[in-house]
Structure formats: C-alpha cells, structure tokens
Short mmCIF file of C-alpha atoms in Angstrom, two decimals:
data_model
loop_
_atom_site.label_atom_id
_atom_site.label_comp_id
_atom_site.label_asym_id
_atom_site.label_seq_id
_atom_site.Cartn_x
_atom_site.Cartn_y
_atom_site.Cartn_z
CA UNK N 174 -62.37 222.81 181.37
CA UNK N 175 -62.14 219.00 180.30
CA UNK N 176 -63.74 216.62 183.19
CA UNK N 177 -61.58 213.59 183.75
CA UNK N 178 -64.49 211.78 185.44
CA UNK N 179 -67.08 210.13 183.53
CA UNK N 180 -70.48 210.60 185.18
CA UNK N 181 -74.34 210.24 184.17
CA UNK N 182 -76.19 212.94 182.36
CA UNK N 183 -78.23 213.85 185.13
CA UNK N 184 -75.16 214.36 187.03
CA UNK N 185 -73.73 216.50 184.68
CA UNK N 186 -76.67 218.85 183.55
CA UNK N 187 -78.02 220.55 186.91
CA UNK N 188 -78.70 223.99 184.84
CA UNK N 189 -81.97 224.95 183.79
CA UNK N 190 -82.74 223.76 179.94
CA UNK N 191 -83.13 227.37 178.70
CA UNK N 192 -79.53 228.37 177.36
CA UNK N 193 -80.43 231.67 178.67
CA UNK N 194 -78.13 231.37 181.96
CA UNK N 195 -75.14 231.31 179.77
CA UNK N 196 -76.31 234.69 177.89
CA UNK N 197 -76.94 233.38 174.64
CA UNK N 198 -79.53 235.29 172.59
CA UNK N 199 -82.87 233.85 171.56
CA UNK N 200 -82.81 235.30 168.03
CA UNK N 201 -80.81 234.73 165.04
CA UNK N 202 -78.24 237.86 164.65
CA UNK N 203 -77.13 236.47 161.03
CA UNK N 204 -78.26 233.81 158.45
CA UNK N 205 -76.81 230.34 159.31
CA UNK N 206 -75.79 229.60 155.39
CA UNK N 207 -74.74 231.78 152.80
CA UNK N 208 -76.08 230.14 149.22
CA UNK N 209 -72.79 230.77 147.42
CA UNK N 210 -70.94 228.43 145.23
CA UNK N 211 -67.27 228.84 142.97
CA UNK N 212 -67.83 232.00 140.70
CA UNK N 213 -67.01 229.21 137.68
CA UNK N 214 -69.99 227.84 138.31
CA UNK N 215 -73.65 229.26 136.96
CA UNK N 216 -76.52 227.77 139.60
CA UNK N 217 -78.80 225.61 137.71
CA UNK N 218 -81.12 224.47 140.64
CA UNK N 219 -80.99 224.73 144.36
CA UNK N 220 -83.13 223.22 147.36
CA UNK N 221 -83.23 222.79 150.58
CA UNK N 222 -83.04 219.14 152.68
CA UNK N 223 -82.95 220.43 155.97
CA UNK N 224 -83.55 224.02 156.48
CA UNK N 225 -82.04 226.13 157.83
CA UNK N 226 -79.07 224.11 158.15
CA UNK N 227 -78.51 222.42 154.65
CA UNK N 228 -79.17 223.38 151.11
CA UNK N 229 -78.03 221.71 147.67
CA UNK N 230 -77.19 223.41 144.88
CA UNK N 231 -76.67 221.77 141.06
CA UNK N 232 -74.32 223.73 139.15
CA UNK N 233 -72.38 223.98 136.14
CA UNK N 234 -68.64 224.39 135.83
CA UNK N 235 -68.37 227.08 132.92
CA UNK N 236 -65.32 225.83 132.06
CA UNK N 237 -65.82 222.25 131.31
CA UNK N 238 -69.87 222.00 131.42
CA UNK N 239 -69.30 219.53 133.99
CA UNK N 240 -72.56 219.52 136.57
CA UNK N 241 -71.47 218.99 139.99
CA UNK N 242 -73.40 218.50 143.60
CA UNK N 243 -72.63 221.21 146.08
CA UNK N 244 -73.43 221.16 149.41
CA UNK N 245 -74.23 224.16 151.84
CA UNK N 246 -74.03 223.63 155.35
CA UNK N 247 -73.17 226.29 157.91
CA UNK N 248 -69.15 227.83 157.81
CA UNK N 249 -67.70 227.73 161.11
CA UNK N 250 -65.60 230.55 162.67
CA UNK N 251 -61.87 229.58 164.35
CA UNK N 252 -63.84 229.90 167.72
CA UNK N 253 -66.66 227.83 166.32
CA UNK N 254 -64.66 225.30 164.97
CA UNK N 255 -62.47 225.01 168.59
CA UNK N 256 -65.90 224.99 170.80
CA UNK N 257 -67.46 222.36 168.56
CA UNK N 258 -64.41 220.19 168.96
CA UNK N 259 -64.47 221.30 172.61
CA UNK N 260 -68.14 219.91 173.00
CA UNK N 261 -67.72 216.59 171.32
CA UNK N 262 -64.74 215.77 173.45
CA UNK N 263 -66.77 216.22 176.51
CA UNK N 264 -69.63 213.98 175.14
CA UNK N 265 -67.02 211.51 174.35
CA UNK N 266 -65.12 211.55 177.22
CA UNK N 267 -66.93 212.91 180.46
CA UNK N 268 -70.57 211.66 179.13
CA UNK N 269 -72.06 208.22 179.78
CA UNK N 270 -75.78 208.49 178.56
CA UNK N 271 -78.15 205.65 178.68
CA UNK N 272 -80.72 204.16 176.01
CA UNK N 273 -83.20 205.44 178.16
CA UNK N 274 -82.54 208.56 178.49
CA UNK N 275 -82.17 209.16 174.50
CA UNK N 276 -85.70 208.23 173.41
CA UNK N 277 -86.60 208.05 169.72
CA UNK N 278 -85.60 211.34 168.47
CA UNK N 279 -81.72 210.87 168.52
CA UNK N 280 -81.19 214.38 166.91
CA UNK N 281 -83.04 216.40 169.18
CA UNK N 282 -81.58 214.54 172.10
CA UNK N 283 -77.84 215.79 171.06
CA UNK N 284 -79.29 218.92 170.52
CA UNK N 285 -80.84 219.54 174.27
CA UNK N 286 -77.60 217.87 175.13
CA UNK N 287 -75.35 220.83 173.47
CA UNK N 288 -77.74 223.25 174.90
CA UNK N 289 -77.17 222.08 178.59
CA UNK N 290 -73.53 221.61 178.03
CA UNK N 291 -73.05 225.24 177.16
CA UNK N 292 -75.12 226.41 180.14
CA UNK N 293 -73.81 224.15 182.29
CA UNK N 294 -69.97 225.12 181.64
CA UNK N 295 -71.02 228.66 181.69
CA UNK N 296 -69.73 229.25 177.77
CA UNK N 297 -70.41 232.35 176.07
CA UNK N 298 -71.64 232.53 171.98
CA UNK N 299 -74.18 234.08 169.88
CA UNK N 300 -77.42 232.26 169.15
CA UNK N 301 -76.54 231.56 165.64
CA UNK N 302 -72.97 230.25 166.76
CA UNK N 303 -75.19 227.74 169.43
CA UNK N 304 -77.39 226.93 166.40
CA UNK N 305 -74.44 225.87 163.91
CA UNK N 306 -72.72 223.74 166.72
CA UNK N 307 -75.97 221.59 167.66
CA UNK N 308 -76.14 221.11 164.04
CA UNK N 309 -72.70 219.81 163.72
CA UNK N 310 -72.33 217.88 166.53
CA UNK N 311 -76.18 216.64 166.28
CA UNK N 312 -75.20 215.14 162.41
CA UNK N 313 -72.30 213.50 163.21
CA UNK N 314 -73.75 211.93 166.59
CA UNK N 315 -77.06 211.16 165.72
CA UNK N 316 -76.71 211.48 161.34
CA UNK N 317 -74.45 210.58 158.40
CA UNK N 318 -71.95 212.78 159.09
CA UNK N 319 -70.56 214.37 156.30
CA UNK N 320 -73.03 212.76 153.89
CA UNK N 321 -76.04 213.42 155.85
CA UNK N 322 -77.21 215.90 153.84
CA UNK N 323 -77.09 213.61 150.66
CA UNK N 324 -78.72 211.14 152.38
CA UNK N 325 -82.02 213.49 153.16
CA UNK N 326 -81.84 214.39 149.49
CA UNK N 327 -84.72 212.41 148.07
CA UNK N 328 -83.04 212.67 144.43
CA UNK N 329 -80.58 210.63 145.40
CA UNK N 330 -80.40 207.11 144.74
CA UNK N 331 -76.77 205.91 145.33
CA UNK N 332 -73.57 207.60 147.10
CA UNK N 333 -70.25 206.28 146.48
CA UNK N 334 -66.89 207.06 148.02
CA UNK N 335 -63.74 205.64 146.62
CA UNK N 336 -61.30 206.31 149.15
CA UNK N 337 -59.77 209.12 150.71
CA UNK N 338 -59.24 212.50 149.23
CA UNK N 339 -61.20 211.74 146.12
CA UNK N 340 -64.77 213.18 145.79
CA UNK N 341 -67.86 211.80 146.72
CA UNK N 342 -70.48 210.66 143.76
CA UNK N 343 -73.98 210.38 143.42
CA UNK N 344 -76.41 209.42 141.24
CA UNK N 345 -79.24 212.06 140.64
CA UNK N 346 -82.76 210.96 139.35
CA UNK N 347 -82.48 213.88 137.14
CA UNK N 348 -78.62 214.91 136.69
CA UNK N 349 -77.79 211.17 136.85
CA UNK N 350 -73.75 211.20 138.14
CA UNK N 351 -72.33 213.80 139.70
CA UNK N 352 -69.15 214.63 141.88
CA UNK N 353 -69.50 216.23 144.99
CA UNK N 354 -67.95 218.72 147.12
CA UNK N 355 -68.11 216.36 150.04
CA UNK N 356 -64.57 214.63 150.77
CA UNK N 357 -63.22 212.66 153.30
CA UNK N 358 -59.48 214.35 153.72
CA UNK N 359 -57.96 211.74 155.72
CA UNK N 360 -57.90 208.17 156.04
CA UNK N 361 -58.47 207.67 159.31
CA UNK N 362 -61.58 209.75 158.87
CA UNK N 363 -63.11 207.60 156.51
CA UNK N 364 -61.96 204.17 158.02
CA UNK N 365 -63.82 205.58 161.36
CA UNK N 366 -66.66 206.29 159.09
CA UNK N 367 -66.69 203.34 157.62
CA UNK N 368 -66.49 201.22 161.30
CA UNK N 369 -69.64 203.58 162.16
CA UNK N 370 -71.66 202.54 159.26
CA UNK N 371 -71.03 198.77 160.22
CA UNK N 372 -71.86 199.43 163.62
CA UNK N 373 -75.01 201.24 163.38
CA UNK N 374 -76.41 198.55 161.59
CA UNK N 375 -75.45 195.96 163.83
CA UNK N 376 -72.75 194.38 161.97
CA UNK N 377 -69.06 194.35 162.25
CA UNK N 378 -66.19 194.89 159.54
CA UNK N 379 -62.27 194.30 160.62
CA UNK N 380 -58.92 193.84 158.89
CA UNK N 381 -59.70 190.39 159.22
CA UNK N 382 -63.31 190.62 157.25
CA UNK N 383 -62.86 193.86 155.51
CA UNK N 384 -65.82 193.17 153.33
CA UNK N 385 -69.32 194.09 154.04
CA UNK N 386 -73.29 194.29 152.56
CA UNK N 387 -75.26 195.54 155.13
CA UNK N 388 -78.40 197.36 155.52
CA UNK N 389 -78.59 200.97 157.33
CA UNK N 390 -80.88 201.92 160.10
CA UNK N 391 -83.02 203.74 157.09
CA UNK N 392 -82.97 200.72 155.29
CA UNK N 393 -80.54 201.92 152.68
CA UNK N 394 -78.23 199.18 151.28
CA UNK N 395 -74.66 199.49 151.73
CA UNK N 396 -71.32 198.04 150.55
CA UNK N 397 -68.41 198.62 152.36
CA UNK N 398 -64.59 198.01 152.53
CA UNK N 399 -61.92 198.53 154.96
CA UNK N 400 -58.88 200.17 154.44
CA UNK N 401 -56.36 198.72 151.71
CA UNK N 402 -57.16 195.15 152.25
CA UNK N 403 -59.32 194.56 149.12
CA UNK N 404 -59.50 198.16 147.50
CA UNK N 405 -56.05 199.58 147.30
CA UNK N 406 -57.06 203.01 147.72
CA UNK N 407 -58.53 202.61 151.24
CA UNK N 408 -61.47 202.32 152.72
CA UNK N 409 -64.92 203.02 150.44
CA UNK N 410 -68.72 202.92 150.75
CA UNK N 411 -71.31 202.57 148.58
CA UNK N 412 -75.10 203.29 149.27
CA UNK N 413 -77.88 202.69 147.74
CA UNK N 414 -80.35 204.81 149.17
CA UNK N 415 -83.85 203.29 150.78
CA UNK N 416 -86.77 205.22 149.44
CA UNK N 417 -88.95 204.96 152.52
CA UNK N 418 -91.92 206.09 149.97
CA UNK N 419 -92.11 203.37 147.04
CA UNK N 420 -93.55 204.34 143.72
CA UNK N 421 -96.49 204.04 143.36
CA UNK N 422 -98.06 202.46 140.11
CA UNK N 423 -99.57 205.64 139.34
CA UNK N 424 -95.80 207.72 139.60
CA UNK N 425 -94.32 204.94 137.39
CA UNK N 426 -97.23 206.14 134.89
CA UNK N 427 -96.03 209.66 135.45
CA UNK N 428 -92.22 209.23 135.09
CA UNK N 429 -93.23 207.29 131.73
CA UNK N 430 -92.00 203.73 132.66
CA UNK N 431 -94.93 202.05 132.07
CA UNK N 432 -98.46 203.23 130.34
CA UNK N 433 -101.63 203.09 132.05
CA UNK N 434 -103.11 200.07 129.93
CA UNK N 435 -99.76 198.39 131.30
CA UNK N 436 -100.05 199.15 134.77
CA UNK N 437 -103.89 197.84 134.32
CA UNK N 438 -103.09 194.56 132.91
CA UNK N 439 -100.61 194.35 135.99
CA UNK N 440 -103.34 194.92 138.02
CA UNK N 441 -105.47 191.99 136.22
CA UNK N 442 -102.83 189.91 136.59
CA UNK N 443 -101.78 190.33 139.84
CA UNK N 444 -105.50 189.61 141.18
CA UNK N 445 -105.66 186.84 139.58
CA UNK N 446 -102.31 185.07 140.43
CA UNK N 447 -100.06 185.33 137.27
CA UNK N 448 -96.53 184.96 138.28
CA UNK N 449 -93.50 187.43 136.57
CA UNK N 450 -89.89 188.34 136.90
CA UNK N 451 -88.75 191.63 136.14
CA UNK N 452 -85.42 191.37 134.25
CA UNK N 453 -82.73 194.06 133.25
CA UNK N 454 -79.36 195.22 133.55
CA UNK N 455 -78.10 196.97 136.64
CA UNK N 456 -79.96 200.49 137.86
CA UNK N 457 -83.08 199.70 135.23
CA UNK N 458 -85.98 200.01 137.89
CA UNK N 459 -86.41 196.29 138.49
CA UNK N 460 -87.16 196.46 142.20
CA UNK N 461 -88.80 199.05 141.96
CA UNK N 462 -90.90 197.83 139.24
CA UNK N 463 -91.54 195.15 141.21
CA UNK N 464 -92.57 197.06 144.31
CA UNK N 465 -95.37 199.00 142.54
CA UNK N 466 -96.96 196.37 140.83
CA UNK N 467 -97.15 194.81 144.78
CA UNK N 468 -99.44 197.28 145.78
CA UNK N 469 -102.57 195.57 143.25
CA UNK N 470 -102.18 192.51 145.32
CA UNK N 471 -105.64 192.37 147.31
CA UNK N 472 -105.36 193.58 151.15
CA UNK N 473 -105.94 190.72 152.90
CA UNK N 474 -103.48 188.36 151.16
CA UNK N 475 -101.19 186.70 153.14
CA UNK N 476 -97.54 188.08 151.45
CA UNK N 477 -93.92 186.60 152.10
CA UNK N 478 -91.07 188.73 150.87
CA UNK N 479 -87.40 187.24 150.83
CA UNK N 480 -84.29 189.60 150.11
CA UNK N 481 -80.63 189.68 151.18
CA UNK N 482 -80.85 193.41 152.25
CA UNK N 483 -84.39 195.11 152.77
CA UNK N 484 -85.73 196.93 149.85
CA UNK N 485 -89.37 196.31 149.27
CA UNK N 486 -92.36 198.60 151.62
CA UNK N 487 -95.27 197.13 151.11
CA UNK N 488 -98.94 198.56 152.49
CA UNK N 489 -100.11 195.44 153.27
CA UNK N 490 -101.47 194.24 156.76
CA UNK N 491 -100.53 190.65 156.05
CA UNK N 492 -96.88 190.70 154.98
CA UNK N 493 -94.10 188.85 156.43
CA UNK N 494 -90.71 190.92 155.25
CA UNK N 495 -88.00 188.16 155.48
CA UNK N 496 -84.02 189.34 155.02
CA UNK N 497 -81.14 186.68 154.98
CA UNK N 498 -78.53 186.48 157.52
CA UNK N 499 -74.76 185.78 157.51
CA UNK N 500 -73.12 183.97 160.75
CA UNK N 501 -71.50 185.68 163.24
CA UNK N 502 -67.66 184.58 163.81
CA UNK N 503 -68.39 181.05 162.58
CA UNK N 504 -71.16 180.59 165.74
CA UNK N 505 -74.23 181.59 164.44
CA UNK N 506 -75.80 179.58 161.55
CA UNK N 507 -76.10 181.65 157.90
CA UNK N 508 -79.54 182.15 156.74
CA UNK N 509 -79.71 182.34 153.12
CA UNK N 510 -82.26 182.73 150.24
CA UNK N 511 -82.89 179.31 150.01
CA UNK N 512 -83.77 178.84 153.65
CA UNK N 513 -86.16 181.42 153.82
CA UNK N 514 -87.81 180.48 150.66
CA UNK N 515 -88.32 177.14 151.95
CA UNK N 516 -89.39 178.42 154.95
CA UNK N 517 -91.90 180.71 153.40
CA UNK N 518 -93.69 177.42 151.50
CA UNK N 519 -94.25 176.44 154.89
CA UNK N 520 -96.19 179.26 156.14
CA UNK N 521 -98.77 179.24 153.15
CA UNK N 522 -98.59 182.85 151.97
CA UNK N 523 -100.69 183.52 148.65
CA UNK N 524 -98.01 185.85 147.44
CA UNK N 525 -93.99 185.07 147.54
CA UNK N 526 -91.90 187.91 146.92
CA UNK N 527 -88.05 186.68 146.06
CA UNK N 528 -86.03 190.14 146.03
CA UNK N 529 -83.47 189.07 143.46
CA UNK N 530 -82.37 185.18 142.58
CA UNK N 531 -78.79 184.14 141.82
CA UNK N 532 -78.50 181.00 143.37
CA UNK N 533 -79.69 177.59 144.07
CA UNK N 534 -83.05 179.21 145.42
CA UNK N 535 -84.62 179.71 142.26
CA UNK N 536 -85.49 175.92 142.12
CA UNK N 537 -87.44 176.51 144.94
CA UNK N 538 -89.03 179.37 143.37
CA UNK N 539 -90.04 177.66 140.50
CA UNK N 540 -91.77 174.82 142.64
CA UNK N 541 -93.52 177.53 144.64
CA UNK N 542 -95.08 178.56 141.32
CA UNK N 543 -95.68 175.08 139.77
CA UNK N 544 -97.58 174.21 143.45
CA UNK N 545 -99.92 177.34 142.93
CA UNK N 546 -98.19 179.92 144.86
CA UNK N 547 -98.09 183.50 142.73
CA UNK N 548 -94.50 184.62 142.84
CA UNK N 549 -92.87 187.99 141.80
CA UNK N 550 -89.08 188.38 141.49
CA UNK N 551 -85.83 190.25 139.61
CA UNK N 552 -83.29 188.98 137.58
CA UNK N 553 -80.23 190.27 135.68
CA UNK N 554 -80.82 189.73 132.28
CA UNK N 555 -81.40 192.31 129.43
CA UNK N 556 -83.97 189.75 127.36
CA UNK N 557 -85.89 186.84 127.81
CA UNK N 558 -83.85 184.74 125.74
CA UNK N 559 -81.08 185.74 127.73
CA UNK N 560 -83.26 184.89 131.42
CA UNK N 561 -84.35 181.55 130.07
CA UNK N 562 -80.42 180.66 129.21
CA UNK N 563 -79.34 181.92 132.53
CA UNK N 564 -81.94 179.96 134.36
CA UNK N 565 -80.89 176.61 132.35
CA UNK N 566 -77.22 176.82 132.95
CA UNK N 567 -75.33 176.46 136.08
CA UNK N 568 -75.86 177.08 139.08
CA UNK N 569 -79.40 177.20 139.16
CA UNK N 570 -80.19 174.45 136.30
CA UNK N 571 -83.83 174.70 135.98
CA UNK N 572 -85.57 172.25 133.37
CA UNK N 573 -86.82 174.48 130.63
CA UNK N 574 -90.48 172.35 131.33
CA UNK N 575 -90.77 174.44 134.67
CA UNK N 576 -91.05 178.04 132.56
CA UNK N 577 -94.92 176.70 131.95
CA UNK N 578 -95.46 177.87 135.71
CA UNK N 579 -93.82 180.97 134.86
CA UNK N 580 -96.66 183.63 133.11
CA UNK N 581 -94.84 186.72 132.38
CA UNK N 582 -91.40 188.43 132.26
CA UNK N 583 -90.74 192.16 131.86
CA UNK N 584 -87.74 193.59 130.56
CA UNK N 585 -87.04 196.50 132.01
CA UNK N 586 -84.24 199.35 130.40
CA UNK N 587 -82.38 201.86 131.08
CA UNK N 588 -82.59 204.75 128.66
CA UNK N 589 -81.64 208.15 127.46
CA UNK N 590 -84.08 210.60 125.58
CA UNK N 591 -82.80 213.76 123.88
CA UNK N 592 -80.04 213.41 127.02
CA UNK N 593 -83.05 212.98 129.38
CA UNK N 594 -82.65 209.08 131.44
CA UNK N 595 -85.92 206.86 131.70
CA UNK N 596 -86.57 203.59 133.44
CA UNK N 597 -88.67 201.33 130.68
CA UNK N 598 -90.77 198.61 131.06
CA UNK N 599 -89.53 198.12 127.11
CA UNK N 600 -91.25 194.64 126.42
CA UNK N 601 -93.80 192.51 128.71
CA UNK N 602 -93.10 188.74 127.56
CA UNK N 603 -95.94 186.00 128.14
CA UNK N 604 -94.89 182.33 128.61
CA UNK N 605 -97.65 180.76 126.49
CA UNK N 606 -96.64 177.20 126.96
CA UNK N 607 -93.41 175.05 126.22
CA UNK N 608 -93.26 172.37 123.77
CA UNK N 609 -93.00 169.08 125.62
CA UNK N 610 -91.64 167.48 122.47
CA UNK N 611 -88.84 169.85 121.38
CA UNK N 612 -88.76 171.91 125.26
CA UNK N 613 -89.27 175.29 122.92
CA UNK N 614 -90.74 177.97 124.48
CA UNK N 615 -93.55 179.95 123.19
CA UNK N 616 -94.27 183.17 123.80
CA UNK N 617 -96.22 186.35 123.19
CA UNK N 618 -95.69 190.24 123.50
CA UNK N 619 -98.71 191.80 124.67
CA UNK N 620 -96.76 195.09 124.87
CA UNK N 621 -93.83 196.56 123.55
CA UNK N 622 -92.12 200.25 123.66
CA UNK N 623 -91.07 201.73 120.33
CA UNK N 624 -87.74 203.52 121.14
CA UNK N 625 -88.74 205.72 117.42
CA UNK N 626 -91.97 206.45 118.83
CA UNK N 627 -91.35 206.98 123.03
CA UNK N 628 -94.83 205.01 122.51
CA UNK N 629 -95.73 201.59 124.46
CA UNK N 630 -98.02 199.95 122.17
CA UNK N 631 -100.75 197.28 122.97
CA UNK N 632 -100.74 194.14 120.46
CA UNK N 633 -104.31 193.60 121.44
CA UNK N 634 -104.21 189.79 122.46
CA UNK N 635 -102.95 188.10 126.11
CA UNK N 636 -102.40 184.97 126.10
CA UNK N 637 -102.65 185.21 130.13
CA UNK N 638 -106.18 186.78 129.52
CA UNK N 639 -106.97 183.72 127.14
CA UNK N 640 -105.74 180.94 130.31
CA UNK N 641 -107.83 183.53 132.63
CA UNK N 642 -110.62 182.48 130.58
CA UNK N 643 -110.52 178.90 130.38
CA UNK N 644 -109.75 178.88 134.59
CA UNK N 645 -112.56 181.01 135.26
CA UNK N 646 -115.02 180.67 132.33
CA UNK N 647 -115.12 184.85 132.05
CA UNK N 648 -114.71 185.49 128.52
CA UNK N 649 -111.55 187.12 127.34
CA UNK N 650 -113.37 190.30 126.34
CA UNK N 651 -114.43 190.60 129.73
CA UNK N 652 -110.83 191.06 131.06
CA UNK N 653 -110.15 193.19 128.31
CA UNK N 654 -113.12 195.71 129.15
CA UNK N 655 -112.07 194.82 132.79
CA UNK N 656 -108.50 196.23 131.83
CA UNK N 657 -109.98 199.40 130.17
CA UNK N 658 -112.06 199.98 132.91
CA UNK N 659 -108.77 200.06 135.40
CA UNK N 660 -106.98 201.99 132.83
CA UNK N 661 -109.60 204.94 133.68
CA UNK N 662 -109.17 204.73 136.78
CA UNK N 663 -105.51 204.91 136.90
CA UNK N 664 -105.54 207.90 134.76
CA UNK N 665 -108.13 209.51 136.91
CA UNK N 666 -106.11 208.75 139.86
CA UNK N 667 -102.95 210.78 137.91
CA UNK N 668 -105.64 213.66 136.75
CA UNK N 669 -106.55 213.91 140.66
CA UNK N 670 -102.73 213.94 141.79
CA UNK N 671 -103.05 210.77 143.54
CA UNK N 672 -99.92 209.56 143.31
CA UNK N 673 -98.68 208.64 147.24
CA UNK N 674 -98.51 204.82 147.49
CA UNK N 675 -100.87 205.32 150.93
CA UNK N 676 -103.06 207.16 148.54
CA UNK N 677 -102.98 204.94 145.19
CA UNK N 678 -103.06 201.76 147.65
CA UNK N 679 -106.36 203.12 149.53
CA UNK N 680 -107.83 203.31 146.22
CA UNK N 681 -107.15 199.90 144.78
CA UNK N 682 -108.37 198.23 148.18
CA UNK N 683 -111.57 200.25 148.17
CA UNK N 684 -111.71 199.19 144.25
CA UNK N 685 -111.91 195.78 146.05
CA UNK N 686 -113.89 196.00 148.55
CA UNK N 687 -116.43 198.80 147.60
CA UNK N 688 -115.97 199.39 143.73
CA UNK N 689 -118.75 201.37 143.21
CA UNK N 690 -117.18 204.53 145.25
CA UNK N 691 -114.30 204.32 143.00
CA UNK N 692 -116.48 203.81 140.04
CA UNK N 693 -118.79 206.79 140.97
CA UNK N 694 -115.74 209.53 141.32
CA UNK N 695 -114.28 208.39 138.59
CA UNK N 696 -117.49 208.01 135.39
CA UNK N 697 -119.94 209.90 137.66
CA UNK N 698 -123.15 208.69 139.33
CA UNK N 699 -124.93 207.61 136.23
CA UNK N 700 -122.40 205.47 134.26
CA UNK N 701 -121.03 203.96 137.35
CA UNK N 702 -124.07 202.15 137.84
CA UNK N 703 -123.68 201.14 134.36
CA UNK N 704 -120.16 199.89 134.78
CA UNK N 705 -121.48 198.61 138.26
CA UNK N 706 -123.51 196.15 136.55
CA UNK N 707 -121.46 195.41 133.67
CA UNK N 708 -118.45 194.52 135.86
CA UNK N 709 -121.16 192.48 138.23
CA UNK N 710 -122.68 190.41 135.07
CA UNK N 711 -118.82 189.64 133.93
CA UNK N 712 -117.94 188.79 137.56
CA UNK N 713 -114.38 190.13 137.01
#
C-alpha cells in the first residue's frame, strides 16, 4: 500500500473530500475515551483540555497518598495502531506538502489530510476509529506529541522530562509538583522529540551543541539537553509554559498575591514614573507580578521590553518587545541584553522593562533610571538587603549611590498556608535616600505581609508619595485619597467579575482618558460627580 514515489498533495488527493466514499459512518458509535484510572487511585478532580479527545484526572494513590496527574486519551485497538502507523508512514514518505497549502490551522490541515488519505486508499474503518487516528496524527505532527494535553492545560506552569523511561513531572497551579502517566519509553523517541522542539522553535541542537535554551512557537520557554552528552540519563527537557492571557492586577488580588490597596499604590507609582524591581526566589511570581503592574502604564506611552526568552505580554499598542539572540555557528552576531538595553535608550521609550537582570546590563539599567526612564525588572534575591549586596558585587558592580534612582523593591515569596501554595508580595521596600557620606541606603516599608494573620498591612506612610508631592506640588494627602479611590475601582472590578487582562486594561485606559465613565459605574452618578470634582481639584 505504501507508494514509492513522492508526489504533491494535490496529485494524491483526487478523491472527493467527504470520507463517505470509503464507507465510513458519519456518526460515532462509541465514545472516544473512557474516564478510567487504576483502581488504587481515588479521583480528586477531572476536566477536559481537548474534548472529546484529551482529559485530565487528578487522582490520589490510596496506598501512598501521592497525588498524580493522569492523562486520558483515546485507546487504540491493535488494528487502529497499525493503521495509524501506516498513515503516518504515507505522510512522511509519499507526500510533499508546501507551506502555502497548509495555511494557519495546521491541526485542521492534518485532519483533512488523513481523511483524504483514507478516502484515496479506500481504507475502511468506523467513524470512531477515524477520529482517533486523526487525533493522534494531528497531535504528533501539528501538536506537541505525548505532552500535547499537558501543553493545553491552563493549570500547568512547568513540564519536566528527566530522561527516557522516567515519568514526566508537572507543576500544577493547584496541586504543585505531580508525577504524570506520560513516559517516553525509548531513548531514540525522546532524542527525536527534543530535536523537534529545537526545530519548531527555529533553533539547532546536536551532539556538538547538546544544550539549548529556546522559545517554542506558543511563547513557552524550553531548556533542552540531547542524549548523554551533559545529562547522564539521556535527553531531557524543561518547559516553562507561556501564559497567553497574562494575570491581571485584579486576578492577583483574587489570588491573594496582593491587596487592592497595594495594587492601587502601584497604579499611581506606574503612572507617575516610579522605577521598581521585583525580587524573590525561583517560581515566586516575579515576572507574573511585573507583567500585571505594567497594565497600569498609560495607554499611548512608548514601552520597550528586553528579555532572554519571551514571557511578557502587554495590551499596549506602542510596545516594542525585544528578545536576545545567540550566534549561529560562529557567524551570526550574538545580541545580548546589554546590546538591547543600549539600543532601547536610543529609541526614546518612556518605560523600559528588563525581564531579568544578571550581568553587565545592570549598569545600563541604572543609568536609564538616572536619566529619567521609568524602568522595571526582576532579580533573584530573597530580601532588599540581599538585592543590594548582589548588585554591588561582581559582575555588576553598581555603585550604591545609584540606588537613589530606584524607587521601589517588591519582595516576592512562595509560601504554603494550611497546605495550599500562594505567591505573595511579602514586602514593599521604598528607597528613601542614599546617605552621600556613609553610602547607607535608607528605606521605608509602606506595605508588609504578615504570615501570622495572612493580611497585607499598610503603614500609612509612603516616601514615594512624598517625592511625588515635591515633584508635582500635589499634596501627599491627595495621593493618599487617589489611592483609596483606585482601591475602590479595583474592588468594584473584582466584584463585577472583571478579571481578564483585556477587560481590566480597558477599564484602566478608560480611567486615564475618561475617568467619569468609570467613576459613575463604581460610585453612582451623584457620588461620581463629587469624586470627579475632588479629583480635578487635586489634579492627580
């Protein structure tokens, strides 16, 4: 049945598109999947990620109490598995597909291709069998193969494969680190999958260069190793999933990462151009919080972001997202964050966002702050003191006097409360001043999270508001009142279910351009007029 010569798709597909010609029924006689797991497991939760083909069951092992992540996909009969391999072989060996034939929906294209092959070759099967085969061919050729259901799961943050024959582990937003029932049984299959991940991201990995950091087509960040060159168990991959819909400030309030008062405080800081660094350990939510507060940037301001791999996602139209580039085979010039940051200063942005500071770009970033560019970044440090210590040591060597250009440090922490994981903005540290004689950095803490009460405490005094007051002539009390006004707006959005980043951004942009529309919805018409008059008199 296998054709020896290769031919164009249009030459092989002469039959009509309907698969009825092959005698395939048009309705399903049986369900595609059966929601079953081993008897030793108790089902905690189940949900669909790609209905009717792929589902997730979170289960608990009754013997060990281990919580596991179980993927349910269609089971293939021996004949269906044979037909699947046959159709894959036909596609690989006999069909030439040109990019213009594929279009934007690769998954749908593969499904149609399978239908046409079945029709053209006169293969007889049930509708359920056809649907199963279409799913697996599309999953492997247009999706992410064995891990495609995991990539579709919005609850998953990280995916980790430690080698062939070892279960894949995931980090679930609700259940943390979980073992899955997904395994790459053979080393060669895992090797090929790692090579494919590199290829679809436009990069190259080989025995000569077995280590690769890259960005997948959906924006997810991947770290790959090939064979046993640098990892003794064989090929590995770790994927930090890209959240296509970033968390909004309202969602972070709902998740108890921050309080409404804190977010209102950041709203004012961002509008008035205060620079900030989000610091914390791995997976503490630094980039998530950074992305959320950038939604407070006024709508038409120019923004330039700089990252090693794309993680930020902003709703602003006047935004230039920059990503570093490694050299290609020793010929292409490597472009690092230092190069991008220097180029950004020549683009005259109002706001500069640096994904994560690690090296010589730190000095340029502090220079940008000193020259009036509002700058946001993330940094690995567990406290403000640790942050200052690391910045002032090799390889960054930032003079302590330059910290006077930095307004705020936000310390993020990953904590567990009654067994549940939370990410908290544990401390907001304002840089009050740097003593020019002793070089001591004086700080103020307007917000602190209390582990004992699980509450965010506001001290009632902001040095940044004091600085804004001197800069604008607006009283500190007016800034405090505006913070309370915006706190009520954020609480109103939470109560009304306005959480999606696009809806939240629209409300924020409306408040900048036509505040009476938002105030009327929050306070009612009469009170909104009073609030608007007060806001106008304060000029905040």
